[in-house]
Amino acid sequence: MVERKQGLYLKVQQDGPIALDAELACEPGEVLALVGPSGSGKSTLLRCIAGLYSPEQGRIQCDGESWFDSHTRHFVPTAKRRIGMVFQHYALFPHLNALENIMEAMRELPPEQRRNRAHALIERVHLNGLAQRRPHELSGGQQQRVAVARALAREPKVLLLDEPFSAVDRATRESLYNELAELRRELRMPVVLVTHDLDEATLLADRMCILAAGRTLQEGPPDQLMQAPATTEVARLVGMRNVFAGRVIEHTTAYSLLDWRGQVLKVSAQPQWPVGQVVGWGLPTSDVLLMPQKHEPGEMDNTVLVEIERLLSLGEHIRALLRSGDDLIAMHVPRHLAQRYELAEGQQIRIRLRGETIHLMSQTATSKQEPLDA
């Protein structure tokens, strides 16, 4: 990753007490989501950016200004970094009203200028008429808007959001998502969002950075990470349920062939993997297809005989866990189709794996991390 003169750049390393080996960048006007399970280092990286934690090695710069460089022992304290930060629980002063909470972030300015700017921010975050209310008189969503306004009061160079939507209900969250998208277009500053919610990250972020145990595993646009994870570890973390191991046996210009436990799978051409290499492979549950009962083996590619191990009702769909040797394949079936086929646990059925959506990736050690919330 190349350092950038504009926006935010971070590269930090240390062995302990909190292990870190992370690199990330965020352009002005861009939202970068840091996602990963508990203990992955998301909040620690946010604290590094804010100057609340100093790693052993690395450098941090924002808008061309160096905030931290271990080589030159350069460290800019938090008060001089011009960062705006919104915490999970907002950290508003309970004895101050909304306007005063915002003004508190601008104590270096003359009183009249502080008041005028605070009123402008109240209007920007749609809190007109609520300036005199104290935090306990505001809803969760309104408190969150006050926290955002306070974070913007110092005209920061970067906005840091530490799981800011987790304490509000779903309806309020949807409204706040829209407001953040609107603010992002106006502000033209890097926005770093910490979340464990994949849906939230894919909805709000221009790019995602997947973290585990303090390491950057993969960074890129949300669609790319969800559809083409670089490793089986990333695949499991982003919730890909069907992740298995296979061996590349042949490439043609049109397709590649994969040996999966003695069965040959025809997949989209992915010649970057050498013949003979063991790889991970995965596909979405939506691309595991139930075959007609009268289907004859050999009529189509990638058909597999499986046994239904478990059926789980999910509203209009049924999630089926299908046993094939030592592997379990997840499939979603519309409820009406499950009823027509009279699917039952213990039943043998034939399925088809859509080869054009099978993605090959590096095989990593089986991760004990749970998938992120989706």
Short mmCIF file of C-alpha atoms in Angstrom, two decimals:
data_model
loop_
_atom_site.label_atom_id
_atom_site.label_comp_id
_atom_site.label_asym_id
_atom_site.label_seq_id
_atom_site.Cartn_x
_atom_site.Cartn_y
_atom_site.Cartn_z
CA MET A 1 0.00 0.00 0.00
CA VAL A 2 1.39 3.43 -0.98
CA GLU A 3 1.41 6.32 1.49
CA ARG A 4 -0.91 9.16 0.49
CA LYS A 5 -0.41 12.92 0.80
CA GLN A 6 -4.15 13.39 1.22
CA GLY A 7 -6.40 11.53 3.59
CA LEU A 8 -5.38 9.13 6.33
CA TYR A 9 -2.60 6.53 6.26
CA LEU A 10 -1.64 4.12 9.05
CA LYS A 11 0.90 1.33 9.31
CA VAL A 12 1.58 -0.05 12.80
CA GLN A 13 3.25 -3.13 14.26
CA GLN A 14 3.94 -4.54 17.70
CA ASP A 15 4.19 -7.95 19.37
CA GLY A 16 2.37 -7.10 22.59
CA PRO A 17 0.64 -6.55 24.92
CA ILE A 18 -1.83 -6.04 22.06
CA ALA A 19 -0.45 -7.67 18.89
CA LEU A 20 -0.71 -5.41 15.84
CA ASP A 21 0.29 -5.80 12.20
CA ALA A 22 -2.03 -3.48 10.32
CA GLU A 23 -1.97 -1.11 7.37
CA LEU A 24 -4.86 0.99 6.08
CA ALA A 25 -5.63 4.15 4.14
CA CYS A 26 -8.74 6.32 3.81
CA GLU A 27 -9.24 9.09 1.24
CA PRO A 28 -11.07 12.39 1.90
CA GLY A 29 -14.81 11.86 1.50
CA GLU A 30 -14.43 8.09 1.87
CA VAL A 31 -15.87 5.81 4.56
CA LEU A 32 -13.54 2.97 5.60
CA ALA A 33 -15.13 0.30 7.79
CA LEU A 34 -12.90 -1.67 10.17
CA VAL A 35 -14.65 -4.99 10.69
CA GLY A 36 -13.70 -8.06 12.64
CA PRO A 37 -14.68 -10.13 15.66
CA SER A 38 -14.20 -9.02 19.26
CA GLY A 39 -10.51 -8.70 20.06
CA SER A 40 -9.49 -8.17 16.44
CA GLY A 41 -7.93 -4.76 17.13
CA LYS A 42 -10.59 -2.48 15.62
CA SER A 43 -10.90 -0.11 18.57
CA THR A 44 -7.15 -0.23 19.26
CA LEU A 45 -6.45 1.05 15.74
CA LEU A 46 -9.01 3.81 16.26
CA ARG A 47 -7.22 4.77 19.49
CA CYS A 48 -3.90 4.80 17.61
CA ILE A 49 -5.34 7.28 15.10
CA ALA A 50 -6.77 9.41 17.91
CA GLY A 51 -3.47 9.48 19.80
CA LEU A 52 -4.93 7.59 22.75
CA TYR A 53 -2.57 4.63 22.21
CA SER A 54 1.02 4.63 20.99
CA PRO A 55 2.14 1.44 19.19
CA GLU A 56 5.74 0.23 19.27
CA GLN A 57 6.44 0.68 15.56
CA GLY A 58 4.94 2.38 12.56
CA ARG A 59 3.66 5.70 11.32
CA ILE A 60 0.38 7.57 11.05
CA GLN A 61 -0.23 10.59 8.88
CA CYS A 62 -3.31 12.63 7.99
CA ASP A 63 -3.65 15.20 5.23
CA GLY A 64 0.12 15.17 4.72
CA GLU A 65 0.83 15.84 8.42
CA SER A 66 2.77 13.27 10.45
CA TRP A 67 0.99 12.32 13.67
CA PHE A 68 3.20 9.40 14.66
CA ASP A 69 6.55 8.04 13.47
CA SER A 70 8.38 5.51 15.64
CA HIS A 71 11.58 5.88 13.59
CA THR A 72 11.94 9.59 14.45
CA ARG A 73 10.13 9.25 17.81
CA HIS A 74 7.57 11.77 16.64
CA PHE A 75 4.20 11.82 18.42
CA VAL A 76 1.46 14.44 18.15
CA PRO A 77 -0.83 14.42 21.22
CA THR A 78 -4.57 13.95 20.86
CA ALA A 79 -5.42 17.61 21.51
CA LYS A 80 -3.38 18.70 18.48
CA ARG A 81 -4.58 16.06 16.01
CA ARG A 82 -7.92 17.67 15.10
CA ILE A 83 -9.91 14.47 15.19
CA GLY A 84 -13.64 14.10 15.67
CA MET A 85 -14.71 10.98 17.55
CA VAL A 86 -18.12 9.46 18.26
CA PHE A 87 -18.16 6.71 20.88
CA GLN A 88 -20.58 3.80 21.21
CA HIS A 89 -22.27 5.38 24.24
CA TYR A 90 -21.79 9.02 23.08
CA ALA A 91 -20.13 10.26 26.34
CA LEU A 92 -22.27 13.40 26.57
CA PHE A 93 -22.06 15.59 29.68
CA PRO A 94 -25.32 14.89 31.56
CA HIS A 95 -25.45 18.33 33.24
CA LEU A 96 -25.15 20.24 29.93
CA ASN A 97 -27.83 20.68 27.29
CA ALA A 98 -27.32 19.74 23.64
CA LEU A 99 -26.03 23.18 22.65
CA GLU A 100 -23.62 23.34 25.60
CA ASN A 101 -22.29 19.83 24.88
CA ILE A 102 -21.39 20.96 21.36
CA MET A 103 -19.90 24.25 22.58
CA GLU A 104 -17.70 22.35 25.04
CA ALA A 105 -15.64 21.03 22.11
CA MET A 106 -14.71 24.61 21.08
CA ARG A 107 -13.46 26.07 24.36
CA GLU A 108 -10.56 27.79 22.61
CA LEU A 109 -12.97 30.03 20.62
CA PRO A 110 -14.66 33.24 21.83
CA PRO A 111 -18.08 32.55 23.47
CA GLU A 112 -20.18 34.17 20.73
CA GLN A 113 -18.36 32.29 17.96
CA ARG A 114 -18.79 29.03 19.89
CA ARG A 115 -22.52 29.63 20.27
CA ASN A 116 -23.06 30.55 16.60
CA ARG A 117 -21.14 27.52 15.35
CA ALA A 118 -22.97 25.21 17.78
CA HIS A 119 -26.34 26.50 16.52
CA ALA A 120 -25.24 25.86 12.92
CA LEU A 121 -24.26 22.30 13.82
CA ILE A 122 -27.59 21.74 15.63
CA GLU A 123 -29.30 22.61 12.36
CA ARG A 124 -26.94 20.45 10.29
CA VAL A 125 -27.74 17.32 12.30
CA HIS A 126 -31.51 18.03 12.30
CA LEU A 127 -31.94 18.87 16.00
CA ASN A 128 -33.78 22.16 15.52
CA GLY A 129 -35.81 23.00 18.63
CA LEU A 130 -33.89 20.59 20.87
CA ALA A 131 -30.84 22.72 21.69
CA GLN A 132 -31.87 23.30 25.33
CA ARG A 133 -32.58 19.65 26.17
CA ARG A 134 -30.22 17.64 28.33
CA PRO A 135 -29.12 14.14 27.28
CA HIS A 136 -31.72 12.33 29.45
CA GLU A 137 -34.45 14.32 27.66
CA LEU A 138 -33.30 13.14 24.23
CA SER A 139 -33.87 9.82 22.46
CA GLY A 140 -30.94 7.56 21.62
CA GLY A 141 -30.90 8.78 18.03
CA GLN A 142 -31.00 12.42 19.13
CA GLN A 143 -28.12 11.84 21.56
CA GLN A 144 -26.16 10.30 18.73
CA ARG A 145 -26.75 13.39 16.58
CA VAL A 146 -25.47 15.61 19.40
CA ALA A 147 -22.35 13.43 19.61
CA VAL A 148 -21.78 13.76 15.85
CA ALA A 149 -22.26 17.54 16.00
CA ARG A 150 -19.77 17.76 18.88
CA ALA A 151 -17.27 15.66 16.90
CA LEU A 152 -17.59 18.06 13.94
CA ALA A 153 -17.33 21.20 16.08
CA ARG A 154 -13.53 21.39 15.91
CA GLU A 155 -13.54 21.05 12.10
CA PRO A 156 -11.60 17.78 12.29
CA LYS A 157 -9.34 16.34 9.62
CA VAL A 158 -10.73 12.84 10.22
CA LEU A 159 -13.97 11.53 11.75
CA LEU A 160 -13.74 8.36 13.86
CA LEU A 161 -16.91 6.38 14.63
CA ASP A 162 -16.65 3.59 17.23
CA GLU A 163 -19.78 1.42 16.78
CA PRO A 164 -21.97 4.55 16.96
CA PHE A 165 -25.22 2.87 15.87
CA SER A 166 -25.27 -0.15 18.19
CA ALA A 167 -27.22 1.55 21.00
CA VAL A 168 -30.27 2.59 18.93
CA ASP A 169 -33.22 0.65 17.53
CA ARG A 170 -33.33 -0.52 13.91
CA ALA A 171 -35.69 2.21 12.66
CA THR A 172 -33.54 4.97 14.18
CA ARG A 173 -30.43 3.27 12.83
CA GLU A 174 -31.78 3.34 9.27
CA SER A 175 -32.46 7.08 9.59
CA LEU A 176 -28.97 7.72 10.96
CA TYR A 177 -27.42 5.73 8.10
CA ASN A 178 -29.04 8.13 5.64
CA GLU A 179 -27.82 11.14 7.60
CA LEU A 180 -24.25 9.82 7.70
CA ALA A 181 -24.33 9.29 3.93
CA GLU A 182 -25.51 12.89 3.51
CA LEU A 183 -22.83 14.24 5.87
CA ARG A 184 -20.11 12.24 4.14
CA ARG A 185 -20.89 13.95 0.83
CA GLU A 186 -20.65 17.39 2.47
CA LEU A 187 -17.60 16.91 4.68
CA ARG A 188 -14.93 15.63 2.29
CA MET A 189 -12.86 14.15 5.11
CA PRO A 190 -11.78 10.56 5.84
CA VAL A 191 -14.38 8.72 7.94
CA VAL A 192 -13.28 5.55 9.79
CA LEU A 193 -16.13 3.39 11.08
CA VAL A 194 -15.61 0.54 13.55
CA THR A 195 -18.35 -2.10 13.39
CA HIS A 196 -18.89 -5.84 13.76
CA ASP A 197 -22.07 -5.65 11.64
CA LEU A 198 -21.44 -6.73 8.04
CA ASP A 199 -24.73 -5.32 6.77
CA GLU A 200 -23.84 -1.95 8.27
CA ALA A 201 -20.35 -2.02 6.76
CA THR A 202 -21.53 -2.98 3.27
CA LEU A 203 -24.26 -0.34 3.35
CA LEU A 204 -22.14 2.59 4.57
CA ALA A 205 -18.54 1.92 3.55
CA ASP A 206 -16.71 2.60 0.31
CA ARG A 207 -14.07 0.13 1.45
CA MET A 208 -13.78 -2.46 4.21
CA CYS A 209 -10.72 -3.61 6.14
CA ILE A 210 -11.06 -7.10 7.62
CA LEU A 211 -9.10 -7.56 10.85
CA ALA A 212 -8.30 -10.57 13.03
CA ALA A 213 -5.95 -10.68 16.03
CA GLY A 214 -4.63 -7.21 15.19
CA ARG A 215 -3.74 -8.17 11.60
CA THR A 216 -5.06 -6.68 8.37
CA LEU A 217 -6.32 -9.68 6.41
CA GLN A 218 -7.82 -7.95 3.37
CA GLU A 219 -8.93 -4.48 2.34
CA GLY A 220 -11.13 -3.44 -0.58
CA PRO A 221 -14.66 -2.55 -1.73
CA PRO A 222 -17.35 -4.44 0.24
CA ASP A 223 -18.63 -6.36 -2.80
CA GLN A 224 -15.12 -7.56 -3.62
CA LEU A 225 -14.48 -8.82 -0.10
CA MET A 226 -17.86 -10.55 0.15
CA GLN A 227 -17.69 -12.22 -3.29
CA ALA A 228 -13.94 -12.78 -3.67
CA PRO A 229 -12.26 -13.22 -0.27
CA ALA A 230 -8.50 -13.71 -0.52
CA THR A 231 -8.33 -16.54 2.03
CA THR A 232 -10.59 -19.07 3.70
CA GLU A 233 -10.12 -17.14 6.97
CA VAL A 234 -11.57 -14.00 5.40
CA ALA A 235 -14.34 -16.04 3.76
CA ARG A 236 -15.47 -17.42 7.10
CA LEU A 237 -15.26 -14.03 8.79
CA VAL A 238 -17.48 -12.39 6.16
CA GLY A 239 -20.07 -15.12 6.60
CA MET A 240 -19.47 -17.34 3.57
CA ARG A 241 -21.02 -20.60 4.80
CA ASN A 242 -19.81 -22.93 2.06
CA VAL A 243 -16.00 -22.99 2.34
CA PHE A 244 -14.13 -26.19 1.53
CA ALA A 245 -10.74 -27.50 0.34
CA GLY A 246 -9.91 -28.90 -3.09
CA ARG A 247 -7.03 -29.46 -5.50
CA VAL A 248 -6.61 -27.82 -8.91
CA ILE A 249 -6.31 -30.51 -11.60
CA GLU A 250 -6.67 -28.70 -14.96
CA HIS A 251 -7.12 -25.34 -16.67
CA THR A 252 -8.64 -24.53 -20.06
CA THR A 253 -9.41 -21.13 -21.57
CA ALA A 254 -13.07 -21.57 -20.58
CA TYR A 255 -12.93 -23.22 -17.16
CA SER A 256 -10.83 -24.81 -14.42
CA LEU A 257 -11.29 -28.26 -12.90
CA LEU A 258 -11.12 -28.92 -9.18
CA ASP A 259 -10.88 -32.21 -7.31
CA TRP A 260 -13.14 -32.08 -4.25
CA ARG A 261 -12.90 -35.34 -2.25
CA GLY A 262 -12.69 -37.37 -5.46
CA GLN A 263 -15.44 -35.46 -7.29
CA VAL A 264 -14.48 -33.22 -10.20
CA LEU A 265 -15.99 -29.73 -10.11
CA LYS A 266 -16.06 -27.46 -13.14
CA VAL A 267 -15.52 -23.83 -12.08
CA SER A 268 -14.95 -20.51 -13.83
CA ALA A 269 -11.44 -20.19 -15.31
CA GLN A 270 -9.01 -19.17 -12.54
CA PRO A 271 -5.59 -19.98 -14.07
CA GLN A 272 -3.64 -18.08 -11.40
CA TRP A 273 -3.71 -21.25 -9.27
CA PRO A 274 -1.07 -23.84 -10.32
CA VAL A 275 -2.22 -27.33 -11.24
CA GLY A 276 -1.78 -29.60 -8.23
CA GLN A 277 -2.15 -26.83 -5.64
CA VAL A 278 -4.52 -27.33 -2.72
CA VAL A 279 -6.83 -24.33 -2.48
CA GLY A 280 -9.87 -23.22 -0.59
CA TRP A 281 -13.09 -22.78 -2.51
CA GLY A 282 -16.46 -21.34 -1.69
CA LEU A 283 -19.81 -20.34 -3.10
CA PRO A 284 -22.91 -18.54 -1.80
CA THR A 285 -25.79 -20.54 -0.37
CA SER A 286 -27.98 -19.07 -3.13
CA ASP A 287 -25.87 -20.89 -5.74
CA VAL A 288 -26.50 -24.35 -4.28
CA LEU A 289 -29.45 -25.52 -6.39
CA LEU A 290 -31.97 -28.28 -5.71
CA MET A 291 -32.15 -30.63 -8.69
CA PRO A 292 -35.41 -32.04 -10.10
CA GLN A 293 -36.32 -35.44 -8.69
CA LYS A 294 -36.24 -37.04 -12.16
CA HIS A 295 -32.78 -35.66 -12.95
CA GLU A 296 -30.33 -38.21 -14.35
CA PRO A 297 -26.71 -38.05 -13.07
CA GLY A 298 -24.33 -36.77 -15.74
CA GLU A 299 -26.83 -34.46 -17.43
CA MET A 300 -25.28 -31.35 -15.81
CA ASP A 301 -21.96 -30.32 -14.26
CA ASN A 302 -21.28 -30.31 -10.53
CA THR A 303 -24.21 -32.42 -9.33
CA VAL A 304 -23.74 -33.95 -5.89
CA LEU A 305 -25.73 -36.57 -3.99
CA VAL A 306 -26.20 -35.39 -0.40
CA GLU A 307 -28.17 -36.26 2.72
CA ILE A 308 -30.27 -33.66 4.52
CA GLU A 309 -28.83 -33.38 8.02
CA ARG A 310 -30.88 -30.45 9.31
CA LEU A 311 -33.72 -28.18 8.20
CA LEU A 312 -34.20 -24.73 9.74
CA SER A 313 -37.19 -22.49 9.07
CA LEU A 314 -36.29 -18.89 8.11
CA GLY A 315 -39.60 -17.26 7.21
CA GLU A 316 -40.23 -17.74 3.50
CA HIS A 317 -37.09 -19.87 3.15
CA ILE A 318 -35.75 -23.10 4.60
CA ARG A 319 -32.05 -23.41 5.37
CA ALA A 320 -30.88 -26.94 4.70
CA LEU A 321 -27.60 -28.37 5.96
CA LEU A 322 -26.54 -31.12 3.59
CA ARG A 323 -24.01 -33.85 4.38
CA SER A 324 -21.48 -34.85 1.73
CA GLY A 325 -18.76 -36.98 3.32
CA ASP A 326 -17.11 -34.89 6.04
CA ASP A 327 -18.42 -31.60 4.63
CA LEU A 328 -21.67 -29.78 5.36
CA ILE A 329 -23.16 -27.70 2.55
CA ALA A 330 -25.63 -24.91 3.34
CA MET A 331 -28.51 -24.28 0.94
CA HIS A 332 -31.52 -21.94 1.03
CA VAL A 333 -34.73 -23.33 -0.45
CA PRO A 334 -37.99 -21.38 -0.92
CA ARG A 335 -40.59 -22.77 1.47
CA HIS A 336 -43.02 -23.69 -1.31
CA LEU A 337 -40.30 -25.70 -3.09
CA ALA A 338 -39.34 -27.51 0.13
CA GLN A 339 -42.99 -28.46 0.60
CA ARG A 340 -43.36 -29.63 -3.01
CA TYR A 341 -40.28 -31.87 -2.70
CA GLU A 342 -41.37 -32.96 0.80
CA LEU A 343 -37.87 -32.36 2.11
CA ALA A 344 -37.12 -34.14 5.39
CA GLU A 345 -34.08 -34.73 7.57
CA GLY A 346 -32.33 -37.97 6.61
CA GLN A 347 -33.57 -37.77 3.00
CA GLN A 348 -31.11 -38.11 0.11
CA ILE A 349 -31.36 -35.48 -2.63
CA ARG A 350 -29.25 -34.30 -5.53
CA ILE A 351 -28.01 -30.73 -5.76
CA ARG A 352 -26.01 -28.70 -8.26
CA LEU A 353 -23.16 -26.32 -7.38
CA ARG A 354 -23.06 -23.38 -9.79
CA GLY A 355 -19.50 -23.53 -11.11
CA GLU A 356 -19.52 -19.97 -12.46
CA THR A 357 -19.81 -18.60 -8.90
CA ILE A 358 -17.30 -20.95 -7.22
CA HIS A 359 -14.40 -18.79 -6.04
CA LEU A 360 -10.91 -20.20 -5.38
CA MET A 361 -8.80 -18.73 -2.56
CA SER A 362 -5.74 -19.38 -0.43
CA GLN A 363 -6.19 -22.13 2.10
CA THR A 364 -5.55 -20.95 5.66
CA ALA A 365 -5.69 -22.78 8.95
CA THR A 366 -9.22 -23.42 10.14
CA SER A 367 -10.30 -20.29 11.95
CA LYS A 368 -12.00 -20.56 15.32
CA GLN A 369 -13.40 -17.06 14.84
CA GLU A 370 -17.15 -16.80 14.55
CA PRO A 371 -18.59 -15.16 11.42
CA LEU A 372 -19.38 -11.48 11.78
CA ASP A 373 -22.98 -10.40 12.29
CA ALA A 374 -24.91 -10.16 9.04
#
